[in-house]
Amino acid sequence: MSRIETEHHDGRSDAAPGGYANQRRPGELIFGAVLVIASLVLLWEAYGISGFDQLSAPGSVPMATTGVMAISAIVIFFRDLRRSRVANETLSRDILPGKVIVVALLLTGFGIALKPVGFLPTSAVFLIAIVRMLGRRGWVWTLSVSLGTLLLVWFVFRIVFTVLIPAGIVPEAEIIQAFRNLFEGAP
């Protein structure tokens, strides 16, 4: 477990009263600008559904929702603009440390590789990397936890609930059929 660096943070949640009332954290302004842009793009897309012809038009609810989102994002962005930045925090240490970036990259790679490579090998590599990085234990423990979890998840979803998952490079259907034949006594 990592502990809070007390020399630059008092340990309270920033969302809780008493966190940072009149200051903005590193990256907060850029994140706010991205939210403003994204909400305005979504508002434009919602307007494209049916325009603003009638209150009961198909695009009314999406426009109302994204309108509230855009207004909220703009208000928060301009509020943050007026605030001073917290002096003793950095983006790389306190907001977006290296492990968070690595996990985000691994998740992105998982999403890209899932369909062409398949669920089993992609999940195995992902789980082994994550458990090894975050667990800080030996390879026996890492492989046991990762592959045991993968087999349990695969069994529950693929065998019990018969959810179709991307097979990719693993001949999964043939393996399952071979086990069925083995237990049914078929040649």
Short mmCIF file of C-alpha atoms in Angstrom, two decimals:
data_model
loop_
_atom_site.label_atom_id
_atom_site.label_comp_id
_atom_site.label_asym_id
_atom_site.label_seq_id
_atom_site.Cartn_x
_atom_site.Cartn_y
_atom_site.Cartn_z
CA MET A 1 0.00 0.00 0.00
CA SER A 2 1.32 3.41 -0.80
CA ARG A 3 0.95 6.12 1.74
CA ILE A 4 0.19 9.78 1.28
CA GLU A 5 3.19 12.05 0.98
CA THR A 6 2.56 14.28 3.99
CA GLU A 7 5.10 16.93 3.09
CA HIS A 8 2.88 18.22 0.29
CA HIS A 9 -0.59 16.92 1.12
CA ASP A 10 -2.53 16.80 4.38
CA GLY A 11 -4.27 13.51 3.56
CA ARG A 12 -7.80 14.85 3.15
CA SER A 13 -9.78 14.23 0.01
CA ASP A 14 -9.84 17.16 -2.36
CA ALA A 15 -13.54 16.56 -2.91
CA ALA A 16 -14.27 16.83 0.80
CA PRO A 17 -14.82 20.21 2.42
CA GLY A 18 -11.46 21.53 3.52
CA GLY A 19 -9.50 19.96 0.64
CA TYR A 20 -8.32 22.78 -1.63
CA ALA A 21 -11.08 25.36 -1.45
CA ASN A 22 -9.59 28.15 -3.55
CA GLN A 23 -6.83 26.47 -5.50
CA ARG A 24 -6.65 24.27 -8.57
CA ARG A 25 -4.55 21.18 -8.87
CA PRO A 26 -2.06 20.53 -11.68
CA GLY A 27 -3.79 19.58 -14.94
CA GLU A 28 -7.21 20.70 -13.73
CA LEU A 29 -7.40 23.63 -16.16
CA ILE A 30 -6.46 21.49 -19.17
CA PHE A 31 -8.95 18.82 -18.13
CA GLY A 32 -11.64 21.49 -17.79
CA ALA A 33 -10.87 22.82 -21.28
CA VAL A 34 -11.12 19.31 -22.72
CA LEU A 35 -14.52 18.87 -21.01
CA VAL A 36 -15.77 22.18 -22.44
CA ILE A 37 -14.71 21.20 -25.95
CA ALA A 38 -16.08 17.66 -25.66
CA SER A 39 -19.42 18.84 -24.28
CA LEU A 40 -19.79 21.44 -27.03
CA VAL A 41 -19.02 18.80 -29.69
CA LEU A 42 -21.60 16.48 -28.11
CA LEU A 43 -24.13 19.33 -28.02
CA TRP A 44 -23.56 19.92 -31.73
CA GLU A 45 -23.97 16.20 -32.43
CA ALA A 46 -27.19 16.13 -30.37
CA TYR A 47 -28.48 19.12 -32.34
CA GLY A 48 -27.80 17.16 -35.52
CA ILE A 49 -30.24 14.43 -34.48
CA SER A 50 -33.36 16.47 -35.17
CA GLY A 51 -32.52 20.12 -34.65
CA PHE A 52 -34.55 22.19 -32.25
CA ASP A 53 -37.95 21.97 -33.95
CA GLN A 54 -40.13 20.62 -31.17
CA LEU A 55 -39.86 19.91 -27.48
CA SER A 56 -40.73 16.25 -28.13
CA ALA A 57 -38.27 15.81 -31.01
CA PRO A 58 -35.85 12.86 -30.84
CA GLY A 59 -32.90 15.15 -30.15
CA SER A 60 -34.51 17.07 -27.28
CA VAL A 61 -33.28 14.94 -24.40
CA PRO A 62 -29.73 14.56 -25.78
CA MET A 63 -29.59 18.33 -26.40
CA ALA A 64 -30.87 19.12 -22.91
CA THR A 65 -28.40 16.71 -21.35
CA THR A 66 -25.40 17.92 -23.32
CA GLY A 67 -26.52 21.53 -22.85
CA VAL A 68 -26.42 21.10 -19.07
CA MET A 69 -23.06 19.36 -19.45
CA ALA A 70 -21.66 22.21 -21.57
CA ILE A 71 -22.92 24.93 -19.22
CA SER A 72 -21.51 23.09 -16.19
CA ALA A 73 -18.15 22.55 -17.88
CA ILE A 74 -17.93 26.24 -18.87
CA VAL A 75 -18.81 27.42 -15.36
CA ILE A 76 -16.25 25.07 -13.79
CA PHE A 77 -13.58 26.04 -16.32
CA PHE A 78 -13.96 29.77 -15.66
CA ARG A 79 -14.07 29.18 -11.90
CA ASP A 80 -10.83 27.23 -12.14
CA LEU A 81 -9.28 29.95 -14.29
CA ARG A 82 -9.61 32.41 -11.40
CA ARG A 83 -8.03 30.06 -8.87
CA SER A 84 -4.33 29.90 -8.17
CA ARG A 85 -2.48 26.64 -8.69
CA VAL A 86 -1.49 24.48 -5.71
CA ALA A 87 2.20 25.22 -5.26
CA ASN A 88 3.52 21.96 -3.85
CA GLU A 89 1.99 19.42 -6.24
CA THR A 90 3.08 18.18 -9.64
CA LEU A 91 1.12 16.43 -12.35
CA SER A 92 3.52 13.49 -12.57
CA ARG A 93 3.75 12.86 -8.82
CA ASP A 94 0.28 13.65 -7.47
CA ILE A 95 -2.24 13.51 -10.30
CA LEU A 96 -0.97 11.26 -13.09
CA PRO A 97 1.91 9.09 -11.84
CA GLY A 98 3.72 6.69 -14.14
CA LYS A 99 1.77 3.65 -12.98
CA VAL A 100 -1.51 5.28 -14.01
CA ILE A 101 -0.11 5.98 -17.47
CA VAL A 102 1.18 2.41 -17.78
CA VAL A 103 -2.21 0.98 -16.76
CA ALA A 104 -3.98 3.26 -19.28
CA LEU A 105 -1.60 2.11 -22.02
CA LEU A 106 -2.11 -1.54 -21.06
CA LEU A 107 -5.89 -1.08 -21.15
CA THR A 108 -5.62 0.55 -24.57
CA GLY A 109 -3.45 -2.30 -25.82
CA PHE A 110 -5.89 -4.81 -24.36
CA GLY A 111 -8.76 -3.18 -26.23
CA ILE A 112 -6.84 -3.13 -29.50
CA ALA A 113 -5.52 -6.70 -29.26
CA LEU A 114 -8.69 -8.35 -27.90
CA LYS A 115 -10.40 -9.17 -31.19
CA PRO A 116 -7.44 -10.15 -33.40
CA VAL A 117 -5.42 -11.99 -30.72
CA GLY A 118 -8.32 -13.27 -28.63
CA PHE A 119 -9.52 -13.12 -25.05
CA LEU A 120 -7.28 -15.73 -23.46
CA PRO A 121 -3.81 -14.59 -24.62
CA THR A 122 -4.66 -10.88 -24.41
CA SER A 123 -6.10 -11.20 -20.92
CA ALA A 124 -3.20 -13.38 -19.79
CA VAL A 125 -0.61 -10.81 -20.87
CA PHE A 126 -2.67 -7.95 -19.42
CA LEU A 127 -3.25 -9.63 -16.05
CA ILE A 128 0.33 -10.82 -15.69
CA ALA A 129 1.64 -7.31 -16.43
CA ILE A 130 -0.81 -5.59 -14.06
CA VAL A 131 -0.43 -8.08 -11.20
CA ARG A 132 3.36 -8.04 -11.52
CA MET A 133 3.52 -4.24 -11.59
CA LEU A 134 1.02 -3.56 -8.82
CA GLY A 135 1.57 -6.67 -6.68
CA ARG A 136 5.33 -6.44 -6.35
CA ARG A 137 5.59 -10.15 -5.64
CA GLY A 138 7.46 -13.05 -7.21
CA TRP A 139 6.73 -14.69 -10.53
CA VAL A 140 5.11 -17.79 -9.00
CA TRP A 141 2.56 -15.66 -7.14
CA THR A 142 2.03 -13.38 -10.16
CA LEU A 143 1.43 -16.27 -12.56
CA SER A 144 -0.76 -18.17 -10.08
CA VAL A 145 -3.03 -15.21 -9.37
CA SER A 146 -3.17 -14.00 -12.98
CA LEU A 147 -3.77 -17.32 -14.70
CA GLY A 148 -6.05 -18.61 -11.92
CA THR A 149 -8.19 -15.49 -12.20
CA LEU A 150 -8.22 -15.75 -15.98
CA LEU A 151 -9.31 -19.39 -15.91
CA LEU A 152 -12.03 -18.64 -13.37
CA VAL A 153 -13.38 -15.71 -15.39
CA TRP A 154 -13.17 -17.71 -18.62
CA PHE A 155 -14.95 -20.70 -17.06
CA VAL A 156 -17.76 -18.62 -15.56
CA PHE A 157 -18.45 -16.54 -18.66
CA ARG A 158 -17.61 -18.98 -21.46
CA ILE A 159 -18.72 -22.31 -19.99
CA VAL A 160 -21.36 -21.46 -17.37
CA PHE A 161 -23.02 -18.45 -19.03
CA THR A 162 -21.98 -19.41 -22.61
CA VAL A 163 -20.91 -15.87 -23.45
CA LEU A 164 -19.13 -15.69 -26.78
CA ILE A 165 -15.74 -14.10 -26.36
CA PRO A 166 -13.17 -13.40 -29.07
CA ALA A 167 -11.26 -16.62 -29.73
CA GLY A 168 -8.49 -15.06 -31.79
CA ILE A 169 -5.45 -17.30 -32.19
CA VAL A 170 -6.57 -19.89 -29.61
CA PRO A 171 -8.72 -22.70 -31.11
CA GLU A 172 -11.10 -22.38 -28.19
CA ALA A 173 -14.11 -24.14 -29.73
CA GLU A 174 -12.01 -27.18 -30.63
CA ILE A 175 -10.56 -27.37 -27.11
CA ILE A 176 -14.02 -27.17 -25.52
CA GLN A 177 -15.32 -29.84 -27.90
CA ALA A 178 -12.37 -32.11 -27.10
CA PHE A 179 -13.18 -31.83 -23.38
CA ARG A 180 -16.86 -32.55 -24.06
CA ASN A 181 -15.91 -35.62 -26.09
CA LEU A 182 -13.54 -36.76 -23.35
CA PHE A 183 -16.23 -36.55 -20.68
CA GLU A 184 -18.99 -37.99 -22.87
CA GLY A 185 -16.85 -40.96 -23.82
CA ALA A 186 -17.02 -40.16 -27.53
CA PRO A 187 -14.10 -41.21 -29.73
#
